[in-house]
Short mmCIF file of C-alpha atoms in Angstrom, two decimals:
data_model
loop_
_atom_site.label_atom_id
_atom_site.label_comp_id
_atom_site.label_asym_id
_atom_site.label_seq_id
_atom_site.Cartn_x
_atom_site.Cartn_y
_atom_site.Cartn_z
CA MET T 1 -23.38 6.27 -37.57
CA THR T 2 -26.98 5.15 -37.59
CA LEU T 3 -29.77 6.85 -35.68
CA LYS T 4 -30.18 3.80 -33.46
CA GLU T 5 -26.53 3.94 -32.37
CA SER T 6 -26.74 7.60 -31.38
CA VAL T 7 -29.80 7.26 -29.16
CA ILE T 8 -28.98 7.71 -25.46
CA THR T 9 -31.23 5.83 -23.06
CA GLN T 10 -32.18 7.46 -19.77
CA PRO T 11 -33.51 5.29 -16.94
CA LYS T 12 -37.21 5.77 -16.30
CA ASP T 13 -37.80 3.23 -13.55
CA GLN T 14 -36.03 0.61 -11.43
CA LYS T 15 -36.22 -1.99 -14.20
CA ASP T 16 -33.97 0.13 -16.40
CA TRP T 17 -31.40 0.32 -13.60
CA ASN T 18 -31.58 -3.41 -12.89
CA ILE T 19 -30.54 -4.18 -16.47
CA TYR T 20 -27.19 -2.45 -15.97
CA GLU T 21 -26.70 -3.12 -12.24
CA THR T 22 -23.96 -5.72 -12.74
CA THR T 23 -22.13 -3.55 -15.28
CA ILE T 24 -22.23 -0.43 -13.10
CA LYS T 25 -21.21 -2.42 -10.02
CA GLY T 26 -18.20 -3.81 -11.87
CA LEU T 27 -17.05 -0.33 -12.84
CA TYR T 28 -17.83 1.48 -9.59
CA LEU T 29 -16.97 -1.15 -6.96
CA GLY T 30 -14.97 -3.70 -8.95
CA GLU T 31 -12.61 -1.40 -10.87
CA ASN T 32 -13.08 1.36 -8.29
CA MET T 33 -13.68 4.08 -10.86
CA PRO T 34 -14.73 7.58 -9.78
CA LEU T 35 -18.39 8.27 -10.42
CA HIS T 36 -17.80 10.77 -13.23
CA GLU T 37 -15.80 8.11 -15.14
CA VAL T 38 -18.54 5.53 -14.59
CA ILE T 39 -21.08 7.95 -16.05
CA GLU T 40 -18.87 8.59 -19.07
CA VAL T 41 -18.21 4.88 -19.73
CA MET T 42 -21.90 4.00 -19.44
CA ARG T 43 -22.81 6.80 -21.82
CA LYS T 44 -20.22 5.91 -24.47
CA ARG T 45 -20.26 2.10 -24.29
CA HIS T 46 -23.85 1.39 -23.38
CA SER T 47 -25.72 4.55 -24.47
CA PHE T 48 -27.01 4.80 -20.91
CA HIS T 49 -26.97 8.17 -19.20
CA ALA T 50 -28.16 9.71 -15.94
CA THR T 51 -27.01 12.67 -13.88
CA GLU T 52 -24.57 12.26 -11.01
CA ARG T 53 -27.33 13.05 -8.54
CA ILE T 54 -29.56 10.29 -9.93
CA TYR T 55 -26.65 7.82 -9.83
CA LYS T 56 -26.01 8.62 -6.18
CA ARG T 57 -29.68 8.19 -5.36
CA GLN T 58 -29.65 4.77 -7.03
CA PHE T 59 -26.49 3.76 -5.16
CA LEU T 60 -28.34 4.48 -1.92
CA ARG T 61 -31.10 2.10 -3.01
CA TRP T 62 -28.50 -0.57 -3.76
CA LYS T 63 -26.73 0.22 -0.45
CA TRP T 64 -23.36 0.85 -2.06
CA ARG T 65 -20.93 2.81 0.11
CA LYS T 66 -17.61 3.52 -1.52
CA TYR T 67 -15.96 6.07 0.72
CA ASN T 68 -15.63 6.84 4.41
CA ALA T 69 -18.52 9.29 4.36
CA LYS T 70 -20.86 9.97 7.26
CA GLY T 71 -23.51 7.81 5.59
CA TYR T 72 -21.16 4.83 5.59
CA TRP T 73 -20.65 5.01 9.35
CA ASP T 74 -24.35 5.65 9.97
CA SER T 75 -25.17 2.45 8.09
CA HIS T 76 -22.31 0.61 9.78
CA PHE T 77 -23.37 1.60 13.30
CA ASN T 78 -27.02 0.74 12.53
CA GLY T 79 -25.97 -2.77 11.53
CA ASP T 80 -26.98 -2.35 7.86
CA GLN T 81 -25.18 -4.46 5.27
CA VAL T 82 -23.44 -2.27 2.71
CA GLU T 83 -21.38 -3.13 -0.36
CA THR T 84 -17.93 -1.58 -0.60
CA PRO T 85 -14.86 -2.08 -2.81
CA MET T 86 -12.79 -5.08 -1.79
CA SER T 87 -9.54 -3.74 -3.23
CA ARG T 88 -7.43 -0.81 -2.19
CA ALA T 89 -8.80 2.55 -3.28
CA THR T 90 -7.41 3.53 -6.69
CA CYS T 91 -9.59 6.45 -7.64
CA LYS T 92 -8.43 10.01 -7.19
CA ARG T 93 -9.80 10.74 -3.76
CA PRO T 94 -7.89 12.12 -0.75
CA ALA T 95 -6.16 9.56 1.44
CA ARG T 96 -8.61 10.32 4.25
CA ARG T 97 -11.30 8.53 2.25
CA LYS T 98 -9.74 5.09 2.69
CA GLN T 99 -11.90 2.86 4.83
CA LEU T 100 -10.99 1.61 8.27
CA SER T 101 -12.13 -1.62 9.83
CA LYS T 102 -14.12 -0.57 12.86
CA VAL T 103 -16.91 -1.95 15.03
CA THR T 104 -19.44 -0.25 17.19
CA ALA T 105 -18.50 0.93 20.66
CA ARG T 106 -21.13 -1.25 22.33
CA HIS T 107 -19.59 -4.44 20.92
CA ASN T 108 -15.93 -3.55 21.47
CA ASN T 109 -15.41 -2.63 25.12
CA TYR T 110 -17.33 0.59 24.52
CA GLY T 111 -14.88 1.72 21.85
CA VAL T 112 -11.61 1.47 23.81
CA ASN T 113 -10.08 -1.42 21.83
CA GLY T 114 -11.36 -0.08 18.54
CA ARG T 115 -9.86 3.32 19.26
CA LEU T 116 -6.52 1.77 20.20
CA GLN T 117 -6.49 -0.06 16.87
CA ALA T 118 -7.42 3.14 15.04
CA SER T 119 -4.52 4.90 16.76
CA CYS T 120 -2.07 2.70 14.84
CA HIS T 121 -4.09 2.03 11.68
CA SER T 122 -2.08 4.47 9.61
CA PRO T 123 1.73 4.77 9.85
CA LEU T 124 2.76 6.69 12.95
CA LEU T 125 4.96 9.30 11.30
CA SER T 126 5.97 12.24 13.44
CA ARG T 127 7.91 14.10 10.78
CA THR T 128 5.95 13.78 7.55
CA PHE T 129 2.36 14.57 6.76
CA SER T 130 0.51 16.19 3.89
CA SER T 131 -1.85 19.14 3.76
CA GLY T 132 -3.76 18.05 0.69
CA ASN T 133 -7.23 18.73 2.06
CA ARG T 134 -9.09 20.21 4.98
CA THR T 135 -8.66 17.15 7.19
CA ASP T 136 -4.92 16.84 6.59
CA SER T 137 -4.54 20.57 7.22
CA CYS T 138 -6.41 20.19 10.51
CA ILE T 139 -4.16 17.30 11.57
CA SER T 140 -0.98 19.17 10.64
CA GLU T 141 -2.15 22.19 12.68
CA LEU T 142 -2.78 19.83 15.58
CA PHE T 143 0.80 18.55 15.43
CA ILE T 144 2.19 22.10 15.19
CA ASN T 145 0.25 23.23 18.26
CA LEU T 146 1.45 20.20 20.22
CA ARG T 147 5.00 21.28 19.44
CA ASP T 148 4.22 24.88 20.41
CA LEU T 149 2.80 23.69 23.73
CA ILE T 150 5.77 21.53 24.73
CA CYS T 151 8.57 23.69 23.32
CA GLY T 152 6.90 26.89 24.52
CA ASN T 153 6.69 25.53 28.05
CA HIS T 154 10.35 24.49 27.80
CA ARG T 155 11.37 28.06 26.91
CA GLN T 156 9.16 29.79 29.47
CA ASP T 157 9.90 27.40 32.35
CA PRO T 158 13.51 26.13 32.17
CA GLY T 159 13.03 24.33 35.47
CA TRP T 160 10.42 22.08 33.85
CA SER T 161 13.08 20.36 31.74
CA GLU T 162 15.03 19.49 34.87
CA SER T 163 12.09 18.44 37.04
CA ARG T 164 11.83 14.78 37.97
CA THR T 165 8.10 14.65 38.59
CA SER T 166 5.95 12.15 36.73
CA ILE T 167 4.00 12.97 33.57
CA ARG T 168 0.89 11.73 35.32
CA ALA T 169 -1.99 14.18 35.23
CA PRO T 170 -3.41 15.75 38.38
CA ARG T 171 -5.55 13.34 40.38
CA THR T 172 -8.67 14.96 38.94
CA GLY T 173 -7.64 13.85 35.44
CA ASN T 174 -7.54 10.19 36.44
CA LEU T 175 -10.90 10.52 38.19
CA VAL T 176 -12.52 12.11 35.12
CA GLY T 177 -11.26 9.33 32.86
CA ASN T 178 -12.55 6.66 35.24
CA LEU T 179 -15.95 8.36 35.47
CA PHE T 180 -16.32 8.45 31.68
CA TYR T 181 -15.40 4.78 31.45
CA LEU T 182 -17.85 3.94 34.24
CA ALA T 183 -20.60 5.88 32.46
CA GLY T 184 -20.00 3.89 29.28
CA TYR T 185 -20.06 0.60 31.13
CA LEU T 186 -23.27 1.45 33.00
CA TYR T 187 -24.91 2.59 29.78
CA GLY T 188 -23.96 -0.73 28.18
CA VAL T 189 -25.76 -2.65 30.94
CA ASN T 190 -28.82 -0.37 30.65
CA ASP T 191 -28.28 1.43 33.97
CA TYR T 192 -29.08 4.79 32.39
CA CYS T 193 -29.75 6.71 35.61
CA THR T 194 -26.39 5.94 37.23
CA SER T 195 -24.64 6.38 33.89
CA GLY T 196 -26.09 9.87 33.56
CA SER T 197 -24.97 10.76 37.09
CA ALA T 198 -21.41 9.63 36.30
CA LEU T 199 -21.39 11.71 33.12
CA ARG T 200 -22.59 14.83 34.91
CA ARG T 201 -19.92 14.40 37.57
CA ALA T 202 -17.24 13.89 34.92
CA PHE T 203 -18.16 17.11 33.08
CA ILE T 204 -18.20 19.06 36.35
CA LEU T 205 -14.70 17.84 37.22
CA LEU T 206 -13.46 18.84 33.76
CA ASP T 207 -13.91 22.47 34.80
CA GLU T 208 -11.64 21.90 37.80
CA LEU T 209 -9.07 20.02 35.71
CA ALA T 210 -8.84 22.85 33.16
CA THR T 211 -7.56 25.29 35.80
CA ASN T 212 -4.21 23.44 36.06
CA LYS T 213 -1.16 24.23 33.95
CA ALA T 214 -1.53 23.32 30.29
CA ILE T 215 1.62 21.18 30.34
CA ASP T 216 0.13 19.14 33.21
CA ILE T 217 -3.29 18.46 31.70
CA TYR T 218 -2.96 18.16 27.93
CA ARG T 219 -2.16 14.45 28.17
CA ALA T 220 -5.23 13.73 30.29
CA LEU T 221 -7.54 15.80 28.06
CA PHE T 222 -6.26 14.56 24.69
CA PHE T 223 -4.34 11.30 25.24
CA ASP T 224 -6.17 9.52 28.08
CA ILE T 225 -9.79 10.57 28.54
CA PRO T 226 -10.95 10.33 24.87
CA TYR T 227 -10.28 6.57 24.89
CA ASN T 228 -12.78 6.14 27.75
CA VAL T 229 -15.54 8.52 26.64
CA PRO T 230 -18.65 6.66 25.36
CA GLU T 231 -19.14 6.88 21.60
CA ALA T 232 -22.38 8.85 21.88
CA VAL T 233 -20.75 11.44 24.16
CA LEU T 234 -17.45 11.91 22.32
CA GLY T 235 -18.67 14.87 20.27
CA MET T 236 -20.12 16.51 23.37
CA TYR T 237 -16.82 16.01 25.20
CA PHE T 238 -14.74 17.77 22.53
CA ARG T 239 -17.27 20.59 22.20
CA HIS T 240 -17.19 21.12 25.96
CA ILE T 241 -13.42 21.20 26.38
CA SER T 242 -12.99 23.41 23.30
CA ARG T 243 -15.37 26.01 24.76
CA LEU T 244 -13.93 25.62 28.25
CA LEU T 245 -10.31 26.05 27.19
CA SER T 246 -11.18 28.88 24.79
CA ILE T 247 -12.53 30.79 27.80
CA ILE T 248 -9.80 29.88 30.30
CA ARG T 249 -6.82 29.70 27.93
CA GLY T 250 -7.96 31.50 24.80
CA GLY T 251 -5.22 31.77 22.18
CA GLU T 252 -2.94 29.23 23.84
CA PRO T 253 -1.86 26.06 21.99
CA ILE T 254 -3.91 23.80 24.27
CA ALA T 255 -7.09 25.74 23.42
CA ARG T 256 -6.35 25.57 19.69
CA MET T 257 -5.71 21.83 19.98
CA ALA T 258 -9.12 21.34 21.60
CA VAL T 259 -10.82 23.26 18.77
CA LEU T 260 -8.95 21.24 16.12
CA LEU T 261 -9.86 17.93 17.77
CA LYS T 262 -13.50 19.02 17.91
CA ARG T 263 -13.39 19.77 14.19
CA LEU T 264 -11.63 16.50 13.40
CA ASN T 265 -14.16 14.54 15.45
CA SER T 266 -17.11 16.14 13.66
CA GLU T 267 -15.70 16.04 10.11
CA ALA T 268 -13.50 12.92 10.04
CA ARG T 269 -13.93 10.84 13.18
CA PHE T 270 -12.36 7.84 11.47
CA GLN T 271 -9.04 9.74 11.53
CA LEU T 272 -9.34 11.12 15.07
CA PHE T 273 -7.65 8.28 16.95
CA SER T 274 -5.13 7.76 14.18
CA ALA T 275 -4.05 11.38 14.72
CA LEU T 276 -3.94 10.88 18.49
CA GLY T 277 -1.74 7.84 18.01
CA ARG T 278 0.69 9.82 15.88
CA MET T 279 0.70 12.57 18.51
CA HIS T 280 2.14 10.08 21.02
CA ASP T 281 5.20 9.61 18.80
CA ILE T 282 5.52 13.34 18.16
CA GLU T 283 5.36 14.00 21.88
CA ALA T 284 8.11 11.46 22.54
CA ASP T 285 10.31 13.08 19.88
CA LEU T 286 9.73 16.52 21.41
CA TYR T 287 10.65 15.26 24.87
CA ASP T 288 13.86 13.88 23.37
CA GLU T 289 14.64 17.39 22.09
CA THR T 290 13.74 19.38 25.19
CA ARG T 291 14.87 17.18 28.06
CA GLY T 292 18.14 15.57 29.15
CA GLU T 293 19.82 12.44 27.82
CA VAL T 294 18.50 10.33 30.70
CA ASP T 295 15.22 11.73 31.94
CA TRP T 296 12.25 10.06 33.61
CA LYS T 297 9.57 12.02 31.76
CA ARG T 298 11.29 11.28 28.48
CA LEU T 299 11.31 7.61 29.45
CA GLU T 300 7.63 7.62 30.37
CA VAL T 301 6.35 9.24 27.18
CA ARG T 302 8.51 6.97 25.02
CA PHE T 303 7.27 3.89 26.84
CA GLU T 304 3.66 5.00 26.40
CA ALA T 305 4.17 5.58 22.67
CA LEU T 306 5.75 2.15 22.28
CA LEU T 307 3.08 0.55 24.45
CA LEU T 308 0.40 1.97 22.16
CA ARG T 309 2.19 0.45 19.19
CA GLU T 310 2.50 -2.90 20.98
CA LEU T 311 -1.22 -2.95 21.79
CA CYS T 312 -1.86 -2.53 18.07
CA GLY T 313 0.61 -5.22 17.05
CA VAL T 314 3.22 -2.78 15.71
CA LYS T 315 6.87 -3.49 16.50
CA PRO T 316 8.98 -0.66 17.98
CA ALA T 317 10.83 1.43 15.43
CA GLN T 318 14.49 0.68 14.84
CA GLY T 319 16.71 2.60 17.24
CA HIS T 320 14.26 2.66 20.13
CA SER T 321 15.40 -0.61 21.69
CA PRO T 322 18.98 0.57 22.44
CA LEU T 323 17.59 3.77 23.94
CA LEU T 324 15.23 1.85 26.20
CA ALA T 325 18.02 -0.54 27.15
CA ARG T 326 20.20 2.36 28.32
CA LEU T 327 17.36 3.96 30.23
CA THR T 328 16.40 0.65 31.82
CA HIS T 329 20.01 0.06 32.89
CA ARG T 330 20.13 3.54 34.42
CA ALA T 331 16.83 2.91 36.24
CA ILE T 332 18.09 -0.39 37.65
CA GLN T 333 21.25 1.30 38.88
CA THR T 334 19.26 4.08 40.56
CA LEU T 335 16.66 1.79 42.09
CA GLY T 336 19.39 -0.59 43.19
CA SER T 337 21.06 2.17 45.16
CA TRP T 338 17.75 2.95 46.82
CA ASP T 339 17.12 -0.68 47.73
CA LYS T 340 20.45 -1.25 49.48
CA PRO T 341 19.88 -0.95 53.25
CA SER T 342 22.29 1.25 55.10
CA ALA T 343 24.09 0.21 58.26
CA HIS T 344 22.13 2.78 60.22
CA GLY T 345 18.89 1.43 58.78
CA ILE T 346 19.67 -2.02 60.08
#
């Protein structure tokens, strides 16, 4: 080996980087190699070497964003053009790093449609999930606490399984959701004063909502309201309900769920609504286990889970259609008996 072949070149200025830009881009974004492999290939094949930190700094200058990191979403929300891999991720990164197609809240009905799509972006599996990293562990804990909440209430209150009341949240829950949506709309049309008033009122009513039974409010707090909260306020919302429920219902599953959702929102927001979408299916499965064969609440939660799938263009899972057909037939029979006028009524 000659002396010339063994010399390793280190970049001194931008010109040195520009010489190898196409080569590095092909390895990092084209072949989707992990950074440490790119560094090794460049050192061995091209006698070009820099530290990982220097590479990352240069990638920022080139506006390359490979993973679903906070910087990617910051650039995305600011409207900056970034270069990302076009193919499916092949490098050894956790599944949570795969990118989602998402637009800003201001340009997509203040985030409602985008969040609905995110709810069904990944497969809605209620039985299988991994715990390969911190985010997956957080999501699995979320599912476990949802089960503890529903099954625990079933054990402690046997009458709940036989009740025929609707799953609808207390009236306050609907009002809070509407206020958050109104605040987002008013903010979008630059009516900041009225938007702020609506937000303050919504947070005040959250305190009142939290005093109801956990089984009556978890759907409003976790399944309904988050879809209407403005993007800029979503983190504040989860921080508030996590503190509120930790004080009122410390140690209970609903309080732990609020803390886990706060963590998920702050560390991996791109998976937040995917997890919420999967929770709809888990909830429907749990209602199947804890309630009767033909039950109105069971029907409602299953319909909502399927409706969420339909909004995202996902067909109902096999086996659900016969169930819904039986429940629909039973509903028609019941409603038909109500609709028939009696002789005394005439």
